[in-house]
CSV table of C-alpha atoms in Angstrom, one decimal:
chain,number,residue,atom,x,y,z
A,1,UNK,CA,0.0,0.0,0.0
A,2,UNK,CA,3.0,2.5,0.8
A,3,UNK,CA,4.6,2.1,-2.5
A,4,UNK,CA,1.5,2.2,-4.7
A,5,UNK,CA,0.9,5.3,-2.7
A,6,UNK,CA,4.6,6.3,-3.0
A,7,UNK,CA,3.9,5.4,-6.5
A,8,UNK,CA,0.5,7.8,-7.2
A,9,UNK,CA,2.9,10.9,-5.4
A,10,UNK,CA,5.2,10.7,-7.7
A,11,UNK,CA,3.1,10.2,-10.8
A,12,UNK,CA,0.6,13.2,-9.4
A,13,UNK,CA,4.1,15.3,-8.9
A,14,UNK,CA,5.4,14.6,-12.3
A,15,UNK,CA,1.8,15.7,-14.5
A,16,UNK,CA,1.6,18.8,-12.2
A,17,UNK,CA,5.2,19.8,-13.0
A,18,UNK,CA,4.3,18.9,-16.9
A,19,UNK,CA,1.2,21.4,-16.6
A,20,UNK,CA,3.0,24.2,-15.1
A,21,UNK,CA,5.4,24.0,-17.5
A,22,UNK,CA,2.7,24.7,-20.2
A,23,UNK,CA,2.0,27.5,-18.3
A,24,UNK,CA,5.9,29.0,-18.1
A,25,UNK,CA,7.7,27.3,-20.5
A,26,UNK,CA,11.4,26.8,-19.6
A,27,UNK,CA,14.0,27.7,-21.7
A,28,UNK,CA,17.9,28.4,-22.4
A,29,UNK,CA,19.7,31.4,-23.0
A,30,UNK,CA,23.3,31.1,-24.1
A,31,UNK,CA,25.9,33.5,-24.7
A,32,UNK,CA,28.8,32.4,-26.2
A,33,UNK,CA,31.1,36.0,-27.2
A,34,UNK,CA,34.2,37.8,-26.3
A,35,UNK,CA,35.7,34.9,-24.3
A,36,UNK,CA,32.3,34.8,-22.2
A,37,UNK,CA,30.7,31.6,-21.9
A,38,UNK,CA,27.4,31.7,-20.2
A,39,UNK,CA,24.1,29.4,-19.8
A,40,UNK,CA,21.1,30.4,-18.2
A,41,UNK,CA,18.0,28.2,-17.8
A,42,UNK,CA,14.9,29.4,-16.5
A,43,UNK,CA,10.9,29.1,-16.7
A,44,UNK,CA,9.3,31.8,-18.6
A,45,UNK,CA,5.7,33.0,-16.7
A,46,UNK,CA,3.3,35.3,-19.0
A,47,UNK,CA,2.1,38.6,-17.7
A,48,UNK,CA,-2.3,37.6,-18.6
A,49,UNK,CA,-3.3,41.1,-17.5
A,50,UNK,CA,-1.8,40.4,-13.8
A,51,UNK,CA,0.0,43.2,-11.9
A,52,UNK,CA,3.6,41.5,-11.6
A,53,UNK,CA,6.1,43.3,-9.7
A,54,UNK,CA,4.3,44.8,-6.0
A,55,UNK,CA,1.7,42.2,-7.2
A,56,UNK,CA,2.6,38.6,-8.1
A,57,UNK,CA,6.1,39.2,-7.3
A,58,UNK,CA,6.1,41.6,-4.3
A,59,UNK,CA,8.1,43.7,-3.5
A,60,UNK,CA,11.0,43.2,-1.1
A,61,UNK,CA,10.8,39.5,-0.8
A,62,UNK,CA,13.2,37.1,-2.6
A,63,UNK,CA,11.9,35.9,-6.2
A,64,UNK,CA,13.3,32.6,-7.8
A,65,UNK,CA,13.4,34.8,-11.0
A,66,UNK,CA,10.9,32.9,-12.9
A,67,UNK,CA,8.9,29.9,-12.4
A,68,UNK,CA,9.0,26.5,-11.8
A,69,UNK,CA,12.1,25.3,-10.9
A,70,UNK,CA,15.1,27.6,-9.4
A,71,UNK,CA,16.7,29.6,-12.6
A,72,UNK,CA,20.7,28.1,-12.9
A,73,UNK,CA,23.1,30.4,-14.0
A,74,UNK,CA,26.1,28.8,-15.4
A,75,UNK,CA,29.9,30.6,-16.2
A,76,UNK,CA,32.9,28.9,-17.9
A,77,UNK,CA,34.8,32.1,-17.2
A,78,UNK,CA,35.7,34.3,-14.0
A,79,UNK,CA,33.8,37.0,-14.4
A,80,UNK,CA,32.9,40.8,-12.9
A,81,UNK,CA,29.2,41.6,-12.1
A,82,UNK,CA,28.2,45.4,-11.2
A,83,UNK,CA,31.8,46.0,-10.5
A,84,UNK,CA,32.1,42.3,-8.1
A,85,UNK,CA,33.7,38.9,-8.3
A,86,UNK,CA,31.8,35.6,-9.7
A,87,UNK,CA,34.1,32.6,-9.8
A,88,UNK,CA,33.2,30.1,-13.0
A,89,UNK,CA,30.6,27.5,-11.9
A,90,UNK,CA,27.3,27.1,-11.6
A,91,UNK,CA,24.5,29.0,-9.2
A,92,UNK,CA,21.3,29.4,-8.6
A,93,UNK,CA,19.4,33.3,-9.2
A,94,UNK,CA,17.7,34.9,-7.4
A,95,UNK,CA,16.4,38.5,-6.5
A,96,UNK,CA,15.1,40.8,-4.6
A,97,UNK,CA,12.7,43.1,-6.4
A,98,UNK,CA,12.1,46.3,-5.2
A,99,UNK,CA,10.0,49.4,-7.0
A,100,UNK,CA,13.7,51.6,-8.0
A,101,UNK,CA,16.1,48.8,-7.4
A,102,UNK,CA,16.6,45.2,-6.8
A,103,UNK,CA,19.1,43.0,-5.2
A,104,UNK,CA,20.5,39.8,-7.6
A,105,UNK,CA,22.0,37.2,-5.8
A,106,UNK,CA,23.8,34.2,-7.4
A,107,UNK,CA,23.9,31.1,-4.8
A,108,UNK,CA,26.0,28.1,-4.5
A,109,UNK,CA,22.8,26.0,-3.6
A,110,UNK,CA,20.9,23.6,-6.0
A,111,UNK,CA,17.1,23.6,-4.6
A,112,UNK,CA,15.4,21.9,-7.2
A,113,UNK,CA,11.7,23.2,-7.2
A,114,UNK,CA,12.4,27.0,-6.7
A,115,UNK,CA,9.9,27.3,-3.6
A,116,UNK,CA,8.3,25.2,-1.0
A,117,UNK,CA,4.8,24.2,-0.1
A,118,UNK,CA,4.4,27.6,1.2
A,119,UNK,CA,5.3,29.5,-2.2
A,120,UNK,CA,8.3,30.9,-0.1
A,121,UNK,CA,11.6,31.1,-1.8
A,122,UNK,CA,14.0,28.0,-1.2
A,123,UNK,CA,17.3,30.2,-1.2
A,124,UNK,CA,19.5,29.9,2.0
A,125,UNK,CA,21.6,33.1,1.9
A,126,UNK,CA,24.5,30.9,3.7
A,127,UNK,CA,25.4,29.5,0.3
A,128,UNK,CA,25.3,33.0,-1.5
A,129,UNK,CA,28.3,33.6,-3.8
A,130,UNK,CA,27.5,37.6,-4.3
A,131,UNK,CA,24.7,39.8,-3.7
A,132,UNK,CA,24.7,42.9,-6.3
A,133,UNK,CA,21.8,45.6,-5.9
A,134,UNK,CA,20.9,47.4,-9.4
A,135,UNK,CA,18.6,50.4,-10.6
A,136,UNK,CA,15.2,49.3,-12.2
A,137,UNK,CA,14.3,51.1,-15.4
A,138,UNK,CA,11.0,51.0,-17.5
A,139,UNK,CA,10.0,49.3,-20.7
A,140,UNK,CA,8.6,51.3,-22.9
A,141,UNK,CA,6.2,48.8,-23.9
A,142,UNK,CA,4.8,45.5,-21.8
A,143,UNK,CA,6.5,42.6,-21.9
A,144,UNK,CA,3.9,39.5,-22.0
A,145,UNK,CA,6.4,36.9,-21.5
A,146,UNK,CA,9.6,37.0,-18.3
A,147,UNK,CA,12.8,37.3,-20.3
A,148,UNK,CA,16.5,36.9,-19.5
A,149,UNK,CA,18.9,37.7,-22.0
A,150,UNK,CA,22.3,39.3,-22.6
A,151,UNK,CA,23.1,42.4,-24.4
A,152,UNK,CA,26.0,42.3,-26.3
A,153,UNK,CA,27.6,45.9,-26.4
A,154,UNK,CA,28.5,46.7,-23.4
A,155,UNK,CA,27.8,43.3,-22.4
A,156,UNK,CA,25.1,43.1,-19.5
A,157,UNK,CA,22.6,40.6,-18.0
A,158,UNK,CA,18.8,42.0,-18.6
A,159,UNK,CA,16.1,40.8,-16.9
A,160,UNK,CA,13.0,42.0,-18.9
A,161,UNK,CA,8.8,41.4,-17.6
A,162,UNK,CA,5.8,43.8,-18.2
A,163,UNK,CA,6.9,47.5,-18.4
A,164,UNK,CA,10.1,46.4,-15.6
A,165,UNK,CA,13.9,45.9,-16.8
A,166,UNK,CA,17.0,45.6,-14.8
A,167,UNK,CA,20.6,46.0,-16.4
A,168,UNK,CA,23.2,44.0,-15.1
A,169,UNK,CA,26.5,45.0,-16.2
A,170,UNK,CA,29.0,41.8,-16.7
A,171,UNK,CA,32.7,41.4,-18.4
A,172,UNK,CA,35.3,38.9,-18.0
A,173,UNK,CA,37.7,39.1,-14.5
A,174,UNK,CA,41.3,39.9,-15.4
């Protein structure tokens, strides 16, 4: 009886993660130019008319950057973020919105499932790697659809949803 139950759990587990995946597909974004080598994968939510940041991602608490599982953000290459130190490796990304700036954290913890049962953020700032806090600036223009991509002159990390983006400036360390 405990491993046909065991069994149902992890069935039930695996078409709910399939379904919210429909809902914020996940995706890749790779950026492989001027010696930088960077892989970021991430779930993708839609705006569908919601108030996002203050609303479904408030303000001031910590956001595992999209949906679904915890967004990885992978480096080949030593490199300077805002003006700070990120050894090569792999983290998980996170931040800290906030209505004129938010804090980005990259953390040495793998969490899986980016929050708990409680929809609270799985990040445990022991394992954080560096905490940078960067200006917010308005889209011009909504955004349906959370984006994370890197601009290629001067090179900097974006984070883009509804009329919210935040430049992250990045090069390679010396």
């Amino acid at each position: 009886v405990v491993l046909v139950l065991m069994g149902l759990g992890i069935i039930g587990f695996q078409i709910l993660k399939h379904n919210t995946k429909k809902q914020s597909p996940e995706t890749t974004m790779k950026y492989e130019e001027g010696g930088m080598n960077i892989e970021v994968v991430y779930s993708r939510p839609f705006k569908k008319d919601r108030e996002i940041f203050g609303g479904l991602v408030p303000y001031g608490e910590v956001w595992r950057t999209g949906a679904n599982e915890a967004t990885t953000f992978k480096t080949e290459t030593d490199l300077i973020i805002a003006g700070k130190s990120l050894p090569k490796g792999e983290y998980t990304l996170w931040t800290i919105p906030n209505a004129s700036n938010w804090e980005v954290i990259f953390n040495n913890g793998n969490y899986g499932w980016g929050v708990n049962f409680q929809s609270v953020a799985s990040r445990d700032s022991e394992f954080d790697a560096l905490n940078i806090t960067v200006p917010v600036q308005r889209n011009f223009k909504v955004l349906e659809q959370f984006t994370i991509e890197i601009e290629r002159t001067p090179p900097a990390l974006l984070f883009s949803w509804d009329f919210t983006r935040v430049d992250i400036p990045l090069s390679i360390a010396e």
